[in-house]
CSV table of C-alpha atoms in Angstrom, one decimal:
chain,number,residue,atom,x,y,z
L,282,MET,CA,-30.5,5.6,-27.3
L,283,THR,CA,-27.3,2.9,-27.3
L,284,ARG,CA,-25.9,3.2,-23.9
L,285,ILE,CA,-21.8,2.2,-24.1
L,286,GLY,CA,-19.5,2.2,-21.3
L,287,VAL,CA,-16.1,3.4,-21.6
L,288,LEU,CA,-13.8,1.6,-18.9
L,289,ALA,CA,-12.2,4.3,-17.2
L,290,LEU,CA,-10.0,3.3,-14.8
L,291,GLN,CA,-7.0,4.0,-16.4
L,292,GLY,CA,-5.6,4.9,-20.0
L,293,ASP,CA,-6.8,6.6,-23.5
L,294,PHE,CA,-11.2,6.4,-22.4
L,295,ARG,CA,-11.4,10.1,-23.2
L,296,GLU,CA,-10.5,9.1,-26.9
L,297,HIS,CA,-13.0,6.4,-27.0
L,298,ILE,CA,-15.9,8.0,-25.0
L,299,THR,CA,-15.2,11.0,-27.7
L,300,VAL,CA,-15.4,9.0,-31.0
L,301,LEU,CA,-19.0,6.9,-30.0
L,302,ARG,CA,-20.3,10.4,-29.1
L,303,GLU,CA,-19.1,11.3,-32.4
L,304,LEU,CA,-21.2,8.2,-33.8
L,305,GLY,CA,-24.0,9.1,-31.8
L,306,ALA,CA,-23.9,6.8,-29.2
L,307,GLY,CA,-24.0,7.4,-25.5
L,308,ALA,CA,-21.0,7.2,-24.0
L,309,PHE,CA,-20.0,7.0,-20.3
L,310,PRO,CA,-17.1,7.0,-17.5
L,311,VAL,CA,-17.0,3.4,-15.7
L,312,ARG,CA,-15.5,3.4,-12.6
L,313,LEU,CA,-17.4,1.9,-10.1
L,314,PRO,CA,-19.7,-1.1,-10.3
L,315,SER,CA,-22.9,1.5,-9.8
L,316,ASP,CA,-21.6,2.9,-13.2
L,317,LEU,CA,-22.7,-0.5,-15.6
L,318,ASP,CA,-26.5,-0.4,-14.9
L,319,GLY,CA,-28.3,-0.3,-18.0
L,320,VAL,CA,-25.0,-0.6,-20.3
L,321,ASP,CA,-26.1,-1.7,-23.7
L,322,GLY,CA,-22.6,-2.1,-24.9
L,323,LEU,CA,-17.9,-1.6,-23.1
L,324,ILE,CA,-14.9,-0.5,-24.3
L,325,ILE,CA,-11.7,-1.3,-21.8
L,326,PRO,CA,-9.5,1.0,-23.5
L,327,GLY,CA,-5.7,1.5,-23.9
L,328,GLY,CA,-3.2,1.8,-20.8
L,329,GLU,CA,-1.9,-0.3,-19.0
L,330,SER,CA,-3.4,-4.0,-18.6
L,331,THR,CA,-1.2,-4.2,-15.1
L,332,VAL,CA,-2.8,-0.6,-13.2
L,333,MET,CA,-6.6,-2.0,-14.8
L,334,GLY,CA,-6.6,-5.1,-13.6
L,335,LYS,CA,-5.8,-3.8,-9.8
L,336,LEU,CA,-8.2,-0.8,-9.8
L,337,MET,CA,-10.9,-3.1,-11.1
L,338,VAL,CA,-10.4,-6.3,-8.3
L,339,ALA,CA,-9.8,-2.9,-5.6
L,340,TYR,CA,-13.2,-1.2,-6.6
L,341,GLY,CA,-14.9,-4.7,-7.2
L,342,LEU,CA,-15.9,-4.4,-11.1
L,343,ASP,CA,-14.1,-7.3,-12.3
L,344,GLN,CA,-17.2,-10.3,-10.9
L,345,PRO,CA,-19.9,-7.6,-11.5
L,346,LEU,CA,-17.8,-7.3,-15.4
L,347,ARG,CA,-17.7,-11.1,-16.4
L,348,ASP,CA,-21.3,-12.0,-15.1
L,349,LEU,CA,-22.4,-9.2,-17.9
L,350,ILE,CA,-19.9,-11.1,-20.3
L,351,ALA,CA,-21.9,-14.8,-19.9
L,352,GLY,CA,-25.1,-12.5,-20.2
L,353,GLY,CA,-24.3,-12.1,-23.5
L,354,LEU,CA,-23.0,-8.5,-23.4
L,355,PRO,CA,-21.0,-7.4,-26.0
L,356,VAL,CA,-17.3,-5.8,-25.1
L,357,TRP,CA,-14.6,-4.5,-27.0
L,358,GLY,CA,-10.9,-4.5,-25.9
L,359,THR,CA,-8.3,-2.2,-27.3
L,360,CYS,CA,-5.0,-3.1,-26.4
L,361,ALA,CA,-4.8,-3.5,-22.8
L,362,GLY,CA,-8.1,-4.2,-23.0
L,363,LEU,CA,-7.6,-7.6,-25.6
L,364,ILE,CA,-5.3,-8.4,-23.0
L,365,LEU,CA,-8.1,-8.4,-20.3
L,366,LEU,CA,-10.7,-10.0,-22.2
L,367,SER,CA,-8.5,-13.4,-23.2
L,368,ARG,CA,-7.7,-15.9,-21.1
L,369,GLU,CA,-4.6,-16.0,-21.4
L,370,THR,CA,-1.1,-14.1,-21.5
L,371,ASP,CA,2.2,-15.2,-21.7
L,372,ASN,CA,4.0,-13.3,-19.1
L,373,ALA,CA,1.1,-11.9,-17.3
L,374,LEU,CA,2.2,-11.0,-13.5
L,375,ALA,CA,1.7,-13.5,-11.0
L,376,GLY,CA,-2.2,-12.6,-10.0
L,377,GLN,CA,-2.3,-10.2,-12.7
L,378,PRO,CA,-6.8,-10.2,-13.1
L,379,LEU,CA,-7.8,-11.3,-16.5
L,380,LEU,CA,-11.9,-11.4,-17.5
L,381,ALA,CA,-10.8,-14.9,-19.7
L,382,ALA,CA,-13.8,-14.3,-22.3
L,383,MET,CA,-12.3,-15.0,-25.1
L,384,ASN,CA,-11.2,-17.7,-25.5
L,385,ILE,CA,-6.8,-16.1,-26.9
L,386,ARG,CA,-3.9,-16.3,-25.8
L,387,THR,CA,-2.2,-12.9,-25.8
L,388,CYS,CA,1.5,-12.2,-24.9
L,389,ARG,CA,1.8,-8.6,-23.5
L,390,ASN,CA,4.2,-5.6,-25.1
L,391,ALA,CA,5.4,-8.8,-28.2
L,392,PHE,CA,7.3,-5.8,-30.4
L,393,GLY,CA,9.7,-4.6,-27.5
L,394,PRO,CA,9.9,-1.3,-26.1
L,395,GLN,CA,8.0,2.1,-27.2
L,396,ARG,CA,10.8,3.2,-30.0
L,397,ALA,CA,9.9,-0.3,-31.7
L,398,SER,CA,6.3,0.9,-31.4
L,399,PHE,CA,4.6,1.5,-35.2
L,400,GLU,CA,1.7,2.6,-37.7
L,401,THR,CA,0.7,0.8,-40.5
L,402,LEU,CA,-1.9,-0.6,-42.9
L,403,LEU,CA,-4.2,-3.2,-42.0
L,404,LYS,CA,-6.3,-5.4,-44.4
L,405,VAL,CA,-10.2,-5.7,-42.3
L,406,PRO,CA,-12.0,-7.8,-45.1
L,407,ALA,CA,-14.9,-7.2,-42.3
L,408,LEU,CA,-14.1,-3.1,-42.7
L,409,GLY,CA,-14.1,-3.2,-46.5
L,410,GLU,CA,-11.7,-2.9,-48.6
L,411,THR,CA,-9.8,0.7,-47.7
L,412,PRO,CA,-7.6,-0.1,-45.2
L,413,TYR,CA,-7.1,-0.2,-42.5
L,414,HIS,CA,-4.8,2.9,-40.2
L,415,ALA,CA,-3.4,0.5,-37.0
L,416,VAL,CA,-1.5,2.4,-33.9
L,417,PHE,CA,0.2,0.3,-32.1
L,418,ILE,CA,1.6,0.7,-29.2
L,419,ARG,CA,3.9,-1.3,-27.0
L,420,GLY,CA,0.9,-3.6,-27.8
L,421,PRO,CA,0.2,-7.5,-27.4
L,422,VAL,CA,-0.4,-10.0,-30.1
L,423,VAL,CA,-2.6,-12.6,-30.3
L,424,GLU,CA,-0.5,-16.0,-29.8
L,425,GLN,CA,-3.4,-18.3,-30.2
L,426,ALA,CA,-7.0,-18.3,-31.5
L,427,GLY,CA,-8.9,-21.3,-30.1
L,428,GLU,CA,-12.8,-22.7,-30.9
L,429,GLY,CA,-14.9,-19.7,-31.7
L,430,VAL,CA,-12.6,-17.6,-32.3
L,431,GLU,CA,-13.0,-15.1,-36.1
L,432,VAL,CA,-10.0,-13.9,-36.9
L,433,LEU,CA,-10.3,-9.9,-38.5
L,434,ALA,CA,-6.7,-9.3,-39.1
L,435,ARG,CA,-2.9,-10.1,-39.6
L,436,LEU,CA,-0.1,-7.8,-39.0
L,437,ASN,CA,1.4,-8.5,-42.7
L,438,ASP,CA,5.1,-8.4,-41.9
L,439,ASP,CA,7.1,-7.4,-45.6
L,440,GLU,CA,7.4,-10.9,-46.1
L,441,THR,CA,4.2,-11.8,-46.6
L,442,ALA,CA,2.6,-8.7,-47.6
L,443,GLY,CA,-0.6,-9.3,-50.1
L,444,GLU,CA,-1.8,-12.7,-48.9
L,445,THR,CA,-4.1,-11.1,-46.4
L,446,LEU,CA,-5.8,-13.3,-44.1
L,447,ASN,CA,-4.3,-16.3,-45.2
L,448,SER,CA,-0.7,-14.9,-44.3
L,449,SER,CA,1.3,-16.1,-41.5
L,450,GLY,CA,1.7,-12.8,-39.8
L,451,PRO,CA,0.6,-12.3,-35.9
L,452,ILE,CA,-3.1,-11.5,-34.8
L,453,VAL,CA,-3.5,-9.0,-34.3
L,454,ALA,CA,-7.5,-8.3,-34.1
L,455,VAL,CA,-10.6,-10.9,-33.6
L,456,ARG,CA,-14.6,-11.0,-32.6
L,457,GLN,CA,-15.9,-14.1,-31.0
L,458,GLY,CA,-19.6,-13.5,-31.1
L,459,PRO,CA,-20.6,-10.0,-29.3
L,460,LEU,CA,-16.8,-10.0,-27.4
L,461,LEU,CA,-14.3,-7.8,-30.0
L,462,GLY,CA,-10.5,-7.3,-29.6
L,463,THR,CA,-8.1,-5.6,-31.1
L,464,ALA,CA,-4.5,-4.6,-30.2
L,465,PHE,CA,-3.8,-1.8,-31.4
L,466,HIS,CA,-5.8,1.6,-31.0
L,467,PRO,CA,-9.2,2.7,-33.0
L,468,GLU,CA,-9.6,5.4,-31.2
L,469,VAL,CA,-6.2,7.5,-32.2
L,470,THR,CA,-6.3,8.2,-36.1
L,471,GLY,CA,-10.0,9.6,-36.7
L,472,ASP,CA,-11.1,6.6,-39.0
L,473,THR,CA,-14.3,5.3,-37.2
L,474,ARG,CA,-15.2,2.0,-39.4
L,475,PHE,CA,-13.8,0.0,-35.9
L,476,HIS,CA,-16.2,1.8,-33.9
L,477,ASP,CA,-19.1,1.4,-36.5
L,478,TYR,CA,-18.5,-2.5,-36.2
L,479,PHE,CA,-18.4,-2.5,-33.0
L,480,LEU,CA,-22.0,-1.0,-32.7
L,481,GLY,CA,-23.1,-2.8,-35.1
L,482,ILE,CA,-22.7,-5.6,-32.6
L,483,VAL,CA,-24.2,-4.0,-29.9
L,484,ARG,CA,-27.3,-3.2,-32.1
L,485,GLU,CA,-27.1,-7.0,-33.1
L,486,GLN,CA,-27.2,-8.2,-30.0
L,487,ALA,CA,-29.7,-6.0,-28.7
L,488,ARG,CA,-32.2,-7.5,-31.3
L,489,SER,CA,-31.5,-11.3,-30.2
L,490,GLN,CA,-32.1,-10.6,-26.7
O,1344,MET,CA,2.2,-2.4,-46.2
O,1345,GLU,CA,5.7,-0.7,-44.2
O,1346,LYS,CA,5.8,-0.9,-40.0
O,1347,GLN,CA,6.5,2.9,-39.6
O,1348,THR,CA,8.1,3.4,-36.7
O,1349,GLY,CA,8.8,6.7,-34.5
O,1350,THR,CA,7.3,8.8,-36.5
O,1351,THR,CA,5.2,12.3,-34.2
O,1352,ARG,CA,1.9,10.1,-34.2
O,1353,VAL,CA,3.3,7.0,-33.0
O,1354,LYS,CA,5.6,9.1,-30.1
O,1355,ARG,CA,2.8,11.3,-29.1
O,1356,ASN,CA,0.5,7.9,-28.6
O,1357,PHE,CA,2.7,6.5,-26.4
O,1358,PRO,CA,2.0,8.7,-23.1
O,1359,GLU,CA,-1.1,8.6,-24.2
O,1360,MET,CA,-1.8,5.2,-22.9
O,1361,LEU,CA,-0.5,6.5,-19.4
O,1362,LYS,CA,-3.3,9.1,-18.7
O,1363,GLY,CA,-4.7,9.1,-15.4
O,1364,GLY,CA,-2.2,7.0,-14.5
O,1365,VAL,CA,0.8,7.2,-11.7
O,1366,ILE,CA,4.7,7.2,-12.9
O,1367,MET,CA,6.7,6.0,-10.0
O,1368,TYR,CA,10.4,7.1,-9.8
O,1369,VAL,CA,12.5,4.3,-8.4
O,1370,VAL,CA,15.8,4.1,-7.9
O,1371,ASN,CA,16.3,-0.5,-8.0
O,1372,ALA,CA,15.0,-3.0,-9.1
O,1373,GLU,CA,12.7,-4.0,-5.8
O,1374,GLN,CA,11.6,0.0,-5.5
O,1375,ALA,CA,10.4,-0.8,-9.2
O,1376,ARG,CA,8.3,-4.3,-8.5
O,1377,ILE,CA,6.6,-1.9,-5.2
O,1378,ALA,CA,5.1,0.6,-8.3
O,1379,GLU,CA,4.3,-2.0,-10.6
O,1380,GLU,CA,2.5,-4.1,-7.8
O,1381,ALA,CA,1.0,-0.8,-6.0
O,1382,GLY,CA,-0.5,0.2,-9.7
O,1383,ALA,CA,2.1,2.5,-11.5
O,1384,SER,CA,1.8,2.5,-15.0
O,1385,ALA,CA,5.3,3.3,-16.2
O,1386,VAL,CA,8.4,4.1,-13.6
O,1387,MET,CA,10.9,6.5,-14.2
O,1388,ALA,CA,14.4,4.9,-13.8
O,1389,LEU,CA,17.3,6.5,-11.6
O,1390,GLU,CA,20.1,6.8,-9.1
O,1391,ARG,CA,18.8,9.1,-6.5
O,1392,VAL,CA,15.4,10.7,-6.0
O,1393,PRO,CA,15.4,14.9,-6.6
O,1394,ALA,CA,15.0,15.4,-1.6
O,1395,ASP,CA,18.2,13.6,-2.1
O,1396,ILE,CA,19.3,15.1,-5.1
O,1397,ARG,CA,19.0,18.7,-3.6
O,1398,ARG,CA,20.2,17.0,-0.1
O,1399,ASP,CA,23.8,15.8,-2.1
O,1400,GLY,CA,23.7,18.2,-4.3
O,1401,GLY,CA,27.0,18.4,-7.0
O,1402,VAL,CA,26.5,17.7,-10.7
O,1403,ALA,CA,23.6,15.2,-11.3
O,1404,ARG,CA,24.0,13.4,-14.2
O,1405,MET,CA,22.0,10.3,-16.3
O,1406,SER,CA,21.7,7.3,-14.3
O,1407,ASP,CA,24.6,4.2,-15.1
O,1408,PRO,CA,23.3,2.2,-17.3
O,1409,GLU,CA,23.4,-0.9,-15.7
O,1410,LEU,CA,21.1,0.7,-13.5
O,1411,ILE,CA,18.3,1.2,-15.9
O,1412,LEU,CA,18.6,-2.5,-17.2
O,1413,GLY,CA,18.2,-3.6,-14.2
O,1414,ILE,CA,14.7,-2.2,-13.6
O,1415,LYS,CA,13.9,-2.2,-17.1
O,1416,ASN,CA,14.4,-6.6,-16.7
O,1417,ALA,CA,11.9,-5.9,-13.6
O,1418,VAL,CA,9.1,-5.1,-14.5
O,1419,THR,CA,6.6,-4.9,-17.6
O,1420,ILE,CA,5.4,-1.6,-17.3
O,1421,PRO,CA,7.3,1.1,-19.3
O,1422,VAL,CA,10.3,2.4,-17.9
O,1423,MET,CA,11.2,6.0,-18.3
O,1424,ALA,CA,14.8,7.4,-18.3
O,1425,LYS,CA,16.3,11.2,-17.7
O,1426,CYS,CA,18.6,12.7,-19.5
O,1427,ARG,CA,20.4,16.4,-19.0
O,1428,ILE,CA,18.9,19.9,-20.2
O,1429,GLY,CA,20.6,19.7,-23.8
O,1430,HIS,CA,22.5,16.9,-23.8
O,1431,PHE,CA,22.3,14.1,-26.6
O,1432,VAL,CA,24.8,12.4,-26.2
O,1433,GLU,CA,22.8,11.1,-23.2
O,1434,ALA,CA,19.3,10.8,-24.8
O,1435,GLU,CA,21.2,8.8,-26.9
O,1436,ILE,CA,22.3,5.9,-24.8
O,1437,LEU,CA,19.1,6.2,-23.4
O,1438,GLN,CA,17.4,5.4,-26.8
O,1439,ALA,CA,20.3,2.9,-27.3
O,1440,LEU,CA,19.0,1.1,-24.0
O,1441,GLY,CA,15.8,1.1,-25.2
O,1442,VAL,CA,14.2,3.3,-22.4
O,1443,ASP,CA,10.5,3.9,-23.3
O,1444,CYS,CA,10.5,7.8,-22.9
O,1445,ILE,CA,13.4,9.5,-21.8
O,1446,ASP,CA,12.8,12.6,-19.8
O,1447,GLU,CA,15.1,16.1,-20.5
O,1448,SER,CA,14.8,16.3,-16.7
O,1449,GLU,CA,15.5,20.1,-14.7
O,1450,VAL,CA,16.8,17.7,-11.9
O,1451,LEU,CA,19.8,17.3,-13.5
O,1452,THR,CA,22.3,19.3,-13.5
O,1453,PRO,CA,21.6,21.0,-17.3
O,1454,ALA,CA,24.8,20.4,-19.5
O,1455,ASP,CA,23.8,23.4,-22.1
O,1456,GLU,CA,22.4,26.9,-20.7
O,1457,SER,CA,21.1,27.7,-24.0
O,1458,TYR,CA,19.8,25.0,-26.0
O,1459,HIS,CA,17.8,21.5,-25.5
O,1460,VAL,CA,17.9,18.8,-26.7
O,1461,ALA,CA,16.5,18.2,-31.3
O,1462,LYS,CA,14.3,15.9,-29.6
O,1463,GLU,CA,12.9,15.8,-33.0
O,1464,GLN,CA,14.9,13.3,-35.0
O,1465,PHE,CA,15.0,10.9,-31.9
O,1466,GLU,CA,12.5,7.2,-32.1
O,1467,VAL,CA,11.5,7.9,-28.4
O,1468,PRO,CA,9.1,10.5,-27.2
O,1469,PHE,CA,10.8,12.6,-24.4
O,1470,VAL,CA,8.9,13.9,-22.1
O,1471,CYS,CA,9.6,18.3,-20.7
O,1472,GLY,CA,8.8,20.0,-17.8
O,1473,ALA,CA,7.0,23.2,-18.5
O,1474,ARG,CA,6.4,26.1,-15.9
O,1475,ASP,CA,4.2,28.3,-18.6
O,1476,LEU,CA,2.5,27.7,-21.8
O,1477,GLY,CA,5.3,29.0,-23.8
O,1478,GLU,CA,8.0,27.0,-22.6
O,1479,ALA,CA,5.3,23.8,-23.2
O,1480,LEU,CA,5.0,25.3,-26.5
O,1481,ARG,CA,8.9,25.9,-27.5
O,1482,ARG,CA,9.2,21.8,-26.1
O,1483,ILE,CA,6.9,20.9,-28.5
O,1484,GLY,CA,8.0,22.9,-31.1
O,1485,GLU,CA,11.3,20.8,-30.4
O,1486,GLY,CA,9.8,17.5,-30.9
O,1487,ALA,CA,8.9,16.8,-26.9
O,1488,ALA,CA,6.3,14.3,-26.9
O,1489,MET,CA,4.4,14.9,-23.5
O,1490,ILE,CA,4.8,17.8,-21.4
O,1491,ARG,CA,5.0,18.0,-17.5
O,1492,SER,CA,4.5,21.2,-15.4
O,1493,LYS,CA,7.2,21.3,-13.7
O,1494,GLY,CA,6.5,22.3,-9.7
O,1495,GLU,CA,9.8,21.9,-7.4
O,1496,ALA,CA,10.9,18.4,-7.9
O,1497,GLY,CA,12.0,16.8,-4.2
O,1498,THR,CA,10.1,19.3,-2.1
O,1499,GLY,CA,6.7,17.4,-1.4
O,1500,ASN,CA,5.2,21.1,-1.9
O,1501,ILE,CA,2.5,21.4,-4.4
O,1502,VAL,CA,2.7,24.6,-4.7
O,1503,GLU,CA,5.1,24.9,-7.3
O,1504,ALA,CA,3.4,22.4,-9.1
O,1505,VAL,CA,0.3,24.0,-8.9
O,1506,ARG,CA,1.1,27.6,-10.1
O,1507,HIS,CA,2.5,25.7,-13.2
O,1508,LEU,CA,-0.1,23.6,-13.6
O,1509,ARG,CA,-2.6,27.0,-13.5
O,1510,ALA,CA,-0.1,29.0,-15.7
O,1511,ILE,CA,-0.6,26.3,-18.6
O,1512,THR,CA,-4.1,25.9,-18.4
O,1513,ASP,CA,-4.2,29.4,-18.5
O,1514,GLY,CA,-2.6,30.4,-20.9
O,1515,ILE,CA,-4.4,27.5,-23.4
O,1516,ARG,CA,-7.1,29.6,-21.8
O,1517,ARG,CA,-6.6,32.9,-22.6
O,1518,LEU,CA,-5.6,31.5,-26.4
O,1519,THR,CA,-9.5,30.5,-26.7
O,1520,ILE,CA,-10.4,33.8,-26.0
O,1521,ILE,CA,-8.8,36.5,-27.5
O,1522,PRO,CA,-9.3,37.9,-30.7
O,1523,GLU,CA,-7.8,36.5,-33.9
O,1524,GLU,CA,-5.1,39.8,-35.2
O,1525,GLU,CA,-3.4,39.1,-31.1
O,1526,LEU,CA,-2.5,35.8,-32.2
O,1527,MET,CA,0.9,36.5,-33.6
O,1528,MET,CA,1.9,39.1,-30.8
O,1529,GLU,CA,0.8,36.2,-28.2
O,1530,ALA,CA,3.1,34.2,-30.4
O,1531,LYS,CA,6.1,36.3,-29.8
O,1532,ASN,CA,5.3,36.9,-26.3
O,1533,LEU,CA,5.2,33.1,-25.2
O,1534,GLY,CA,8.2,33.1,-26.9
O,1535,ALA,CA,6.2,29.5,-28.6
O,1536,PRO,CA,6.4,29.0,-32.6
O,1537,TYR,CA,3.1,30.4,-33.7
O,1538,GLU,CA,1.5,27.7,-35.7
O,1539,LEU,CA,1.4,25.7,-32.2
O,1540,VAL,CA,-0.4,28.8,-30.6
O,1541,ARG,CA,-3.5,27.9,-33.4
O,1542,GLU,CA,-3.8,24.4,-32.5
O,1543,VAL,CA,-3.7,25.2,-29.4
O,1544,ARG,CA,-6.3,27.3,-30.6
O,1545,GLU,CA,-8.4,25.1,-31.6
O,1546,LEU,CA,-8.1,21.9,-29.9
O,1547,LYS,CA,-8.5,23.6,-26.5
O,1548,ARG,CA,-5.6,21.9,-24.9
O,1549,LEU,CA,-2.4,21.4,-25.8
O,1550,PRO,CA,-1.6,19.2,-28.7
O,1551,VAL,CA,0.0,16.5,-26.4
O,1552,VAL,CA,-0.5,14.8,-23.0
O,1553,LEU,CA,0.0,17.2,-20.4
O,1554,PHE,CA,1.5,16.0,-16.6
O,1555,CYS,CA,1.5,17.1,-13.2
O,1556,ALA,CA,5.2,16.4,-11.8
O,1557,GLY,CA,7.1,18.4,-8.7
O,1558,GLY,CA,5.6,18.2,-4.8
O,1559,VAL,CA,3.3,15.1,-5.0
O,1560,ALA,CA,3.4,13.7,-1.8
O,1561,THR,CA,0.0,13.1,-0.8
O,1562,PRO,CA,-3.8,11.0,-3.1
O,1563,ALA,CA,-5.3,14.2,-2.1
O,1564,ASP,CA,-1.7,16.7,-4.2
O,1565,ALA,CA,-2.9,14.2,-6.6
O,1566,ALA,CA,-6.7,14.1,-7.3
O,1567,LEU,CA,-6.0,18.3,-6.8
O,1568,VAL,CA,-4.2,18.3,-9.7
O,1569,MET,CA,-6.5,15.6,-11.7
O,1570,ARG,CA,-8.6,18.1,-10.5
O,1571,LEU,CA,-6.6,21.6,-12.1
O,1572,GLY,CA,-6.7,19.9,-15.5
O,1573,SER,CA,-3.4,16.9,-15.4
O,1574,ASP,CA,-3.7,14.3,-17.6
O,1575,GLY,CA,-1.7,12.6,-14.8
O,1576,VAL,CA,0.6,12.0,-12.1
O,1577,PHE,CA,5.4,12.5,-11.6
O,1578,VAL,CA,5.2,11.6,-8.1
O,1579,GLY,CA,9.0,11.2,-7.4
O,1580,SER,CA,10.4,11.8,-3.8
O,1581,GLY,CA,6.4,11.6,-2.3
O,1582,ILE,CA,6.2,7.5,-2.5
O,1583,PHE,CA,9.8,5.8,-1.1
O,1584,LYS,CA,10.6,8.8,1.7
O,1585,SER,CA,7.5,8.3,2.9
O,1586,SER,CA,7.0,5.8,5.9
O,1587,ASP,CA,4.8,2.9,4.2
O,1588,PRO,CA,5.6,3.2,0.5
O,1589,LEU,CA,4.3,0.5,-1.1
O,1590,ARG,CA,0.6,1.4,0.9
O,1591,THR,CA,1.2,5.4,0.2
O,1592,ALA,CA,1.4,4.6,-3.9
O,1593,LYS,CA,-1.1,2.4,-3.8
O,1594,ALA,CA,-3.8,5.1,-2.3
O,1595,ILE,CA,-2.4,7.4,-5.2
O,1596,VAL,CA,-2.8,5.6,-8.0
O,1597,LYS,CA,-6.4,5.1,-6.6
O,1598,ALA,CA,-7.0,9.0,-5.8
O,1599,THR,CA,-5.6,9.1,-9.8
O,1600,THR,CA,-8.5,7.6,-10.6
O,1601,HIS,CA,-11.1,8.8,-8.4
O,1602,PHE,CA,-10.3,12.1,-8.1
O,1603,GLU,CA,-13.1,13.1,-8.5
O,1604,ASP,CA,-14.9,11.1,-5.3
O,1605,PRO,CA,-14.2,12.8,-2.2
O,1606,GLN,CA,-15.0,9.7,-0.4
O,1607,ILE,CA,-12.8,7.3,-2.2
O,1608,LEU,CA,-10.5,10.2,-1.1
O,1609,ALA,CA,-11.1,10.1,2.1
O,1610,GLU,CA,-11.1,6.0,2.7
O,1611,VAL,CA,-7.1,5.8,1.1
O,1612,SER,CA,-5.6,9.2,2.3
O,1613,ALA,CA,-6.9,7.3,6.1
O,1614,GLY,CA,-4.0,6.1,8.0
O,1615,LEU,CA,-0.7,6.2,5.9
O,1616,GLY,CA,1.2,7.0,7.9
O,1617,GLU,CA,3.9,9.9,7.7
O,1618,ALA,CA,4.1,11.4,4.6
O,1619,MET,CA,7.6,12.8,3.4
O,1620,ARG,CA,8.6,15.2,4.9
O,1621,GLY,CA,9.1,18.3,2.5
O,1622,ILE,CA,10.7,21.8,2.6
O,1623,GLU,CA,9.1,25.1,2.6
O,1624,LEU,CA,9.5,26.9,-0.8
O,1625,ARG,CA,10.9,30.1,0.7
O,1626,ALA,CA,14.0,28.5,2.8
O,1627,ILE,CA,15.5,27.6,-0.7
O,1628,PRO,CA,17.9,29.4,-1.7
O,1629,GLU,CA,17.3,30.9,-5.2
O,1630,GLY,CA,20.3,29.3,-7.0
O,1631,GLN,CA,18.8,26.1,-5.7
O,1632,LEU,CA,15.5,26.2,-7.4
O,1633,MET,CA,15.4,23.5,-10.2
O,1634,ALA,CA,12.5,24.8,-12.1
O,1635,GLN,CA,14.5,27.8,-12.7
O,1636,ARG,CA,16.7,25.0,-15.3
O,1637,GLY,CA,15.3,25.6,-18.8
O,1638,TRP,CA,15.4,28.2,-21.3
């Protein structure tokens, strides 16, 4: 059985574990380095990136994670997880630890206070034609996607609606090899296509190694 | 593909992201920075922590917007603020200020002794206190997106927090085992909306996040309430009334994450210095109990 660790330092980890188990994958919480033994993939959930970053360092999870990522471990970051995976953020606190795995620059809390949080439908060609119901909670956006990064979805503001990925809307889902990042929360809507997509990456990676 | 803001889903998912974390009360920008550095998931901006409100007496109101904005500018984590029970104008002001969540709180002096704020119509999520399942479901019925067990704020005494948390989780457990035909009477006895009673029976938990507040003063207190089924912790007076706030705050954050690991709890509890003094509940005159506010 595929074993997916879900970083459980803080945030929305329970929901990811529930969805993964519904899809028949093995899912378990990761709080300490020893929990990483034998993982086939890892999800970094939504929550507060500052909190997760600090707790990651306090319990020595950051370096083992960087090593596993360098070794090809598939990792999916949602919201705060996307921030932790990025090479750079625009407004990180001094000393905010990042895993710096994806060649992207993210802007934290890009839409303003919670009052500006929203749900919307996204075109995600990698998941098929049906739009994806995406929930953004004080979400980030990807400001710059560098070499090797595939843009999976953009947010279409009204003026660019209908143009899909040619639009100029902010980037909200990206993939770089076995690494996946979404600015929104696929664990809360009941649409399991993103989790299926990630499990596909995990299986693909297992075959190639 | 329009953006929809302020929907029930959007409001209820904000506290979901705070789970497993600690929300700390702060009274100025400097404390807010300490809280953020310690790993707070959010801060509650207010003029006086409950221990001081209790000591000072008088009418406790919404904080000065200038203070709230100062704290908002000092940190990148979410900022919450309190309005008085039933004071919908204070709530509108807090929403206009752009706070991330409003706590309609019994810690402040109630503005209305019959009704709470109609929270459904706000775009910003609300958290409300509850002593038992009925009170929790009435607040959710009014539109609260998050519940916190009340405890007794400003006492540093966990006993009321445990009582209220257990009352809520016992109430939930009861709903999952009683026969179908008892549900309507149970809703009547709880004073709770029937549809929510049904929903809790199916989910086996509240339809919103449940935190614990009112009396958490040590890492062990935080872990205790997590073990009792809380999704996260509010710490009011317990941090900045302790002898080493930054260290206490960091320890409570670690204890909330590693609440099932006694070895880590022992490590973070060691050498913290003095916790807040605390008050024995029986020493508080009946009329000064905050938890009894709310209807």
